[in-house]
XYZ file of C-alpha atoms in Angstrom:
307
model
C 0.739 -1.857 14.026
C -1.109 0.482 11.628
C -4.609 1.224 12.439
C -6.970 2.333 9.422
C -9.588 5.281 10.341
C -11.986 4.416 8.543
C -15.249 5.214 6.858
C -17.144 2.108 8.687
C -20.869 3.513 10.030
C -20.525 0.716 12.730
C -20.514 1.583 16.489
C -17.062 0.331 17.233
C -15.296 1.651 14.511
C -12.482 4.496 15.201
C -12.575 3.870 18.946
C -9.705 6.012 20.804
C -8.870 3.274 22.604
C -8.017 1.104 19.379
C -5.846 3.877 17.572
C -4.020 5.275 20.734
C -1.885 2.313 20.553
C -1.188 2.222 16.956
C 2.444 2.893 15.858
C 0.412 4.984 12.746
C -2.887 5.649 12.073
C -3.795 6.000 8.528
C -6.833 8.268 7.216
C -8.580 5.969 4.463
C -10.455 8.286 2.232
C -10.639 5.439 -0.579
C -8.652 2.571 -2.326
C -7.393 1.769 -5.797
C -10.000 -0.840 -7.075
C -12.983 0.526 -4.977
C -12.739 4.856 -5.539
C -14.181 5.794 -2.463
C -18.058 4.044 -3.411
C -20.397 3.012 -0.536
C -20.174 -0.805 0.227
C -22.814 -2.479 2.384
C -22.733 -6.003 3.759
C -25.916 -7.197 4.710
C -27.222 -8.276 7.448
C -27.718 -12.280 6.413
C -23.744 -12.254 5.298
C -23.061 -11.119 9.219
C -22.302 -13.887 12.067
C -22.684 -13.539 15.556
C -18.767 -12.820 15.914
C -18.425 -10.380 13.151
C -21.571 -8.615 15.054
C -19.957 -8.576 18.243
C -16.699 -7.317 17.086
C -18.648 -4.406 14.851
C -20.937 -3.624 17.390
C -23.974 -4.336 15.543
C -27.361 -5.289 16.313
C -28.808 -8.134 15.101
C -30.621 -7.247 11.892
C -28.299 -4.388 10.938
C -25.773 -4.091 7.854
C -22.829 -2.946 7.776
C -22.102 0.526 6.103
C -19.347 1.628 4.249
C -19.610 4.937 3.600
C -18.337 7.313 0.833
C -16.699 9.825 3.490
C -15.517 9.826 6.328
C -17.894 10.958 9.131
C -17.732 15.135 10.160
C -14.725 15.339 6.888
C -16.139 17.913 4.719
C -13.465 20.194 3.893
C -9.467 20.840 3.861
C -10.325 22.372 7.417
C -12.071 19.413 8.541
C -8.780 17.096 7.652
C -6.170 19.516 9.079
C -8.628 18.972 12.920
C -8.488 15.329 12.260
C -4.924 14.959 11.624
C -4.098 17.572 14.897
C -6.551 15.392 17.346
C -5.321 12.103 15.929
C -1.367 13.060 16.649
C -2.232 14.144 19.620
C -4.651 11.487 21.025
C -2.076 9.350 20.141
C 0.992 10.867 21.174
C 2.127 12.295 18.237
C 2.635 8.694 15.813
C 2.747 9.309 12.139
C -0.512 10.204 10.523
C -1.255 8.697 7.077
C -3.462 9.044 4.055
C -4.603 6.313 1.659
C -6.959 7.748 -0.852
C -7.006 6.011 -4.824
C -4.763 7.700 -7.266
C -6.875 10.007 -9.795
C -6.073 12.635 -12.013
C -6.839 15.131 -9.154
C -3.933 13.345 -7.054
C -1.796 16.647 -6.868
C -4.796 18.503 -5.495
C -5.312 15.486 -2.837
C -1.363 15.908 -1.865
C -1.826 19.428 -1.615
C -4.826 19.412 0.887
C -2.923 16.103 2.546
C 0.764 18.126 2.825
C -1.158 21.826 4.390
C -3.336 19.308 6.909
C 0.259 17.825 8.344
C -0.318 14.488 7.283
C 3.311 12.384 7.127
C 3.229 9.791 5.465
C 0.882 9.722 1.442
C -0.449 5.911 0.576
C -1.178 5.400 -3.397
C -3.074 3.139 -3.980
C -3.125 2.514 -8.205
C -5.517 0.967 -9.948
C -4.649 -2.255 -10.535
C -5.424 -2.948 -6.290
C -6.965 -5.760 -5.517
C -10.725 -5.741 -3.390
C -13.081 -7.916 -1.720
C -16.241 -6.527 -3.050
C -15.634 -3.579 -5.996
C -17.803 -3.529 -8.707
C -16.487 -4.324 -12.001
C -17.170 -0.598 -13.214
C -14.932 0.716 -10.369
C -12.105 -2.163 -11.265
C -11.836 -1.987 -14.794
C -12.272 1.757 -15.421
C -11.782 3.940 -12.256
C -7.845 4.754 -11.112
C -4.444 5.856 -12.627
C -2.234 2.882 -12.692
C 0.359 2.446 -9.764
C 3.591 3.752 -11.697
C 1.962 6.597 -13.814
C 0.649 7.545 -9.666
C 3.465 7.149 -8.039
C 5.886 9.089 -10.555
C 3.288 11.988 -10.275
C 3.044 12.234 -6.634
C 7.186 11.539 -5.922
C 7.886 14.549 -8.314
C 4.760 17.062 -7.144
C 6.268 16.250 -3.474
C 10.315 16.927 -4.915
C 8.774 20.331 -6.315
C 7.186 21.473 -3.592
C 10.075 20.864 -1.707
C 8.645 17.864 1.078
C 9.886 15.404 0.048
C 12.117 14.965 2.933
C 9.161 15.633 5.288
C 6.656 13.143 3.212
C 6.850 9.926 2.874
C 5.427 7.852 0.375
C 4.128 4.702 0.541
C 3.059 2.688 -2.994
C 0.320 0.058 -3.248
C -1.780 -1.433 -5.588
C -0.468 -4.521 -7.992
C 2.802 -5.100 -6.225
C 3.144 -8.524 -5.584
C 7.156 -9.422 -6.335
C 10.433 -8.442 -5.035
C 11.803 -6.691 -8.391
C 8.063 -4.664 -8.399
C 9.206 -3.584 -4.470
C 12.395 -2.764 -5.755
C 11.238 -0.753 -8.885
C 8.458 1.026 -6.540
C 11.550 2.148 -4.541
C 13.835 3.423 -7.247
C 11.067 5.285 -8.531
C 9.981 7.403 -5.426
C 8.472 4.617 -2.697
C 9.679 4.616 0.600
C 7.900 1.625 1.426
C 5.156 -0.387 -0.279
C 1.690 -2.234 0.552
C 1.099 -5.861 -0.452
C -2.723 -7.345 0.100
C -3.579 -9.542 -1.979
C 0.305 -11.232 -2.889
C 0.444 -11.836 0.802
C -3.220 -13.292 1.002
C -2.055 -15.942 -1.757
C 1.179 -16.394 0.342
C -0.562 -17.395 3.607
C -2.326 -20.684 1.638
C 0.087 -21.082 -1.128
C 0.771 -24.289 1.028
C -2.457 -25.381 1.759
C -4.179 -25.022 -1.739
C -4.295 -28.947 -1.405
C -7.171 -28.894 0.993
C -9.815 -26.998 -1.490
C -8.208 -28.717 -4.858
C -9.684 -29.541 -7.171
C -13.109 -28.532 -6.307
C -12.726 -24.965 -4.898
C -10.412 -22.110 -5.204
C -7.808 -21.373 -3.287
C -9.533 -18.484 -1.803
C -12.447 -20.414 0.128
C -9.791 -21.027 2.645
C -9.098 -17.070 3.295
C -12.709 -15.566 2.281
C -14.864 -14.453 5.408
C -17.263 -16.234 3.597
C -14.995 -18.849 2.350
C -16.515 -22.453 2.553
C -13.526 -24.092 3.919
C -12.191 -21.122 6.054
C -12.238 -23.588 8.886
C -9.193 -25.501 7.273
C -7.490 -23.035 7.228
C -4.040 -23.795 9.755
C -3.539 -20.486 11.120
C 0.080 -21.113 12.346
C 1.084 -22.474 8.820
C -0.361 -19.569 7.127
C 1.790 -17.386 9.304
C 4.991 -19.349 8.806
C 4.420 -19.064 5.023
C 3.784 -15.258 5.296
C 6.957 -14.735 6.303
C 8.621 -16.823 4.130
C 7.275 -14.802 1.794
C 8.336 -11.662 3.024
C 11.970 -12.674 4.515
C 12.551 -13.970 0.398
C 11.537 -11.136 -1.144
C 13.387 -8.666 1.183
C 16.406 -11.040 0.779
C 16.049 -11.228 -3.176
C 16.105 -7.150 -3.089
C 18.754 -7.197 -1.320
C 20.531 -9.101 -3.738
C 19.400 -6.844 -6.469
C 20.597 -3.818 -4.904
C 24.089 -5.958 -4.470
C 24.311 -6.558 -8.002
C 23.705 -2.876 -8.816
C 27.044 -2.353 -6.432
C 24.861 -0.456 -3.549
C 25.395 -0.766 0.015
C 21.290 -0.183 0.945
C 17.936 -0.654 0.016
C 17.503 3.229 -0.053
C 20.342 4.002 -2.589
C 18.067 2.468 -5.441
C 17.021 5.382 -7.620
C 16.033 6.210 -11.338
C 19.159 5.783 -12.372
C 19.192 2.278 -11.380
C 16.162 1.539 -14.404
C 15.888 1.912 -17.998
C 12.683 1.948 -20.022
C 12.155 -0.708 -22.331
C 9.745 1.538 -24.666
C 9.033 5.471 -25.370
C 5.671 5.583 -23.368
C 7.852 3.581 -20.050
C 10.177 6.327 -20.700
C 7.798 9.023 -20.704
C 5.516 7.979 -17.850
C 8.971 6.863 -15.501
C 10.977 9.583 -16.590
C 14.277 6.904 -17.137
C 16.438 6.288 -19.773
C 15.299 4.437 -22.632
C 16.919 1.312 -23.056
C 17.956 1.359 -26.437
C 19.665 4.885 -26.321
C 23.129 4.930 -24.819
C 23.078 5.958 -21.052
C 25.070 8.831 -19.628
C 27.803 7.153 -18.237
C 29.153 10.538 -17.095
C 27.707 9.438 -13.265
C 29.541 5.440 -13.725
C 30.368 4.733 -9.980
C 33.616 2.366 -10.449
C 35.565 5.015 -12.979
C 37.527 6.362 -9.993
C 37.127 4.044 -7.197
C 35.987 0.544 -6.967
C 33.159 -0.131 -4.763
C 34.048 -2.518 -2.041
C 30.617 -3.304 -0.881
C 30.352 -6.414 1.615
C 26.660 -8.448 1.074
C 26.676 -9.418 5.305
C 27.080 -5.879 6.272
C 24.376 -4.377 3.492
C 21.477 -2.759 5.434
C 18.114 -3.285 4.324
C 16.453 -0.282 5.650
């Protein structure tokens, strides 16, 4: 599992003995719909389990902070990133942070700390409690982020030592598959895979209540929820859309997941085109690269890998 070091204030947050047996910890210095803002949950919102599990006193909130405690410069991240590999054995280290306009400068300080693996997460992410401000106006979208930070690692030449994992909007197999062929190694669903848990059970709050008082902390009817069924449906979701990309990269006449690249996409407008750096769709594409000229492709679907 991947455990999140986070910017909690509560006394059991980043406990050693909760990361050491992550397969990767990830460094969360902010997320796509939230910046990296303070959030607070009161006190009156907090029941006796959530208390126990936080390690709060009765009476006290829980604190979100804008940074992370004792990280307060590219010095302070490069010590992190050393104790955490090696309190842990040496598992990848990661680093979520919201995509900006200073997201080259955030690689940078990532890539000279030793971090291995950079999350985006665009603007279009989905939160429990952002304000509307940091929703609607905050963030470079997912794709404009992703493009940006895939060719800043190419040029610096890390991208074999960097991997880079997309998040924020992605809910579908062809938006997994795009994500891929335009830099992603991997991607980050929340939300899409919040909806897939009670896609199922949607009956029990309809027509009254959304869909979400089932999942919600808070939820009214999170006690209907049926655990098991919302795990079955999870990864039904997840076994489809890994099978539909598979497909996909069938059709394209590739034998794996990771063959998908910009030459798989076109552009449907001049901005796309721009932002993507593909082909536009309406120009002729350079054929000079077709891969059945010489020798068919004899590509088997059973024996595709989806790695």
């Amino acid at each position: 599992y991947i455990y999140q070091y986070h910017r909690g204030r509560w006394p059991h947050g980043n406990k050693k003995d909760f990361y050491a047996l992550a397969d990767m910890v990830e460094i969360q210095l902010g997320q796509g719909a939230q910046a990296s803002a303070p959030q607070t949950t009161k006190a009156d919102q907090i029941d006796e389990e959530f208390r126990h599990v936080f390690g709060l006193e009765k009476g006290e909130d829980a604190v979100i902070a804008s940074r992370l405690d004792g990280l307060e410069s590219a010095a302070d991240l490069k010590h992190l990133v050393s104790r955490l590999k090696e309190e842990t054995g040496g598992v990848p280290i990661s680093y979520k942070f919201a995509a900006s306009h200073y997201l080259e400068d955030e690689i940078e300080l990532a890539v000279e700390a030793g971090i291995d693996v950079i999350v985006i997460d665009g603007a279009e992410a989905g939160t429990h409690a952002g304000q509307p401000l940091l929703e609607d106006a905050f963030g470079l979208p997912t794709m404009h982020a992703l493009v940006r930070a895939a060719d800043y690692l190419e040029e610096k030449g890390v991208r074999d030592k960097v991997s880079i994992i997309a998040s924020g909007g992605l809910f579908s197999p062809e938006h997994f598959l795009k994500a891929m062929a335009l830099g992603a190694d991997a991607v980050y669903i929340g939300t899409a895979a919040v909806m897939a848990m009670i896609h199922t059970q949607i009956v029990e709050s309809s027509p009254f209540e959304p869909p979400t008082q089932l999942a919600l902390y808070s939820g009214r009817l999170k006690d209907e929820l049926d655990i098991d069924l919302a795990v079955k449906s999870l990864t039904n979701y997840l076994n489809s859309c890994v099978a539909e990309m598979v497909l996909g990269v069938v059709a394209m006449g590739k034998e794996a997941l990771t063959a998908v690249d910009k030459s798989d996409l076109c552009a449907l407008t001049p901005a796309a085109a721009d932002i993507s750096g593909v082909e536009l769709a309406y120009h002729r594409k350079n054929t000079a690269a077709f891969p059945f000229r010489e020798q068919p492709a004899d590509i088997k679907e059973e024996v595709l890998i989806p790695h």
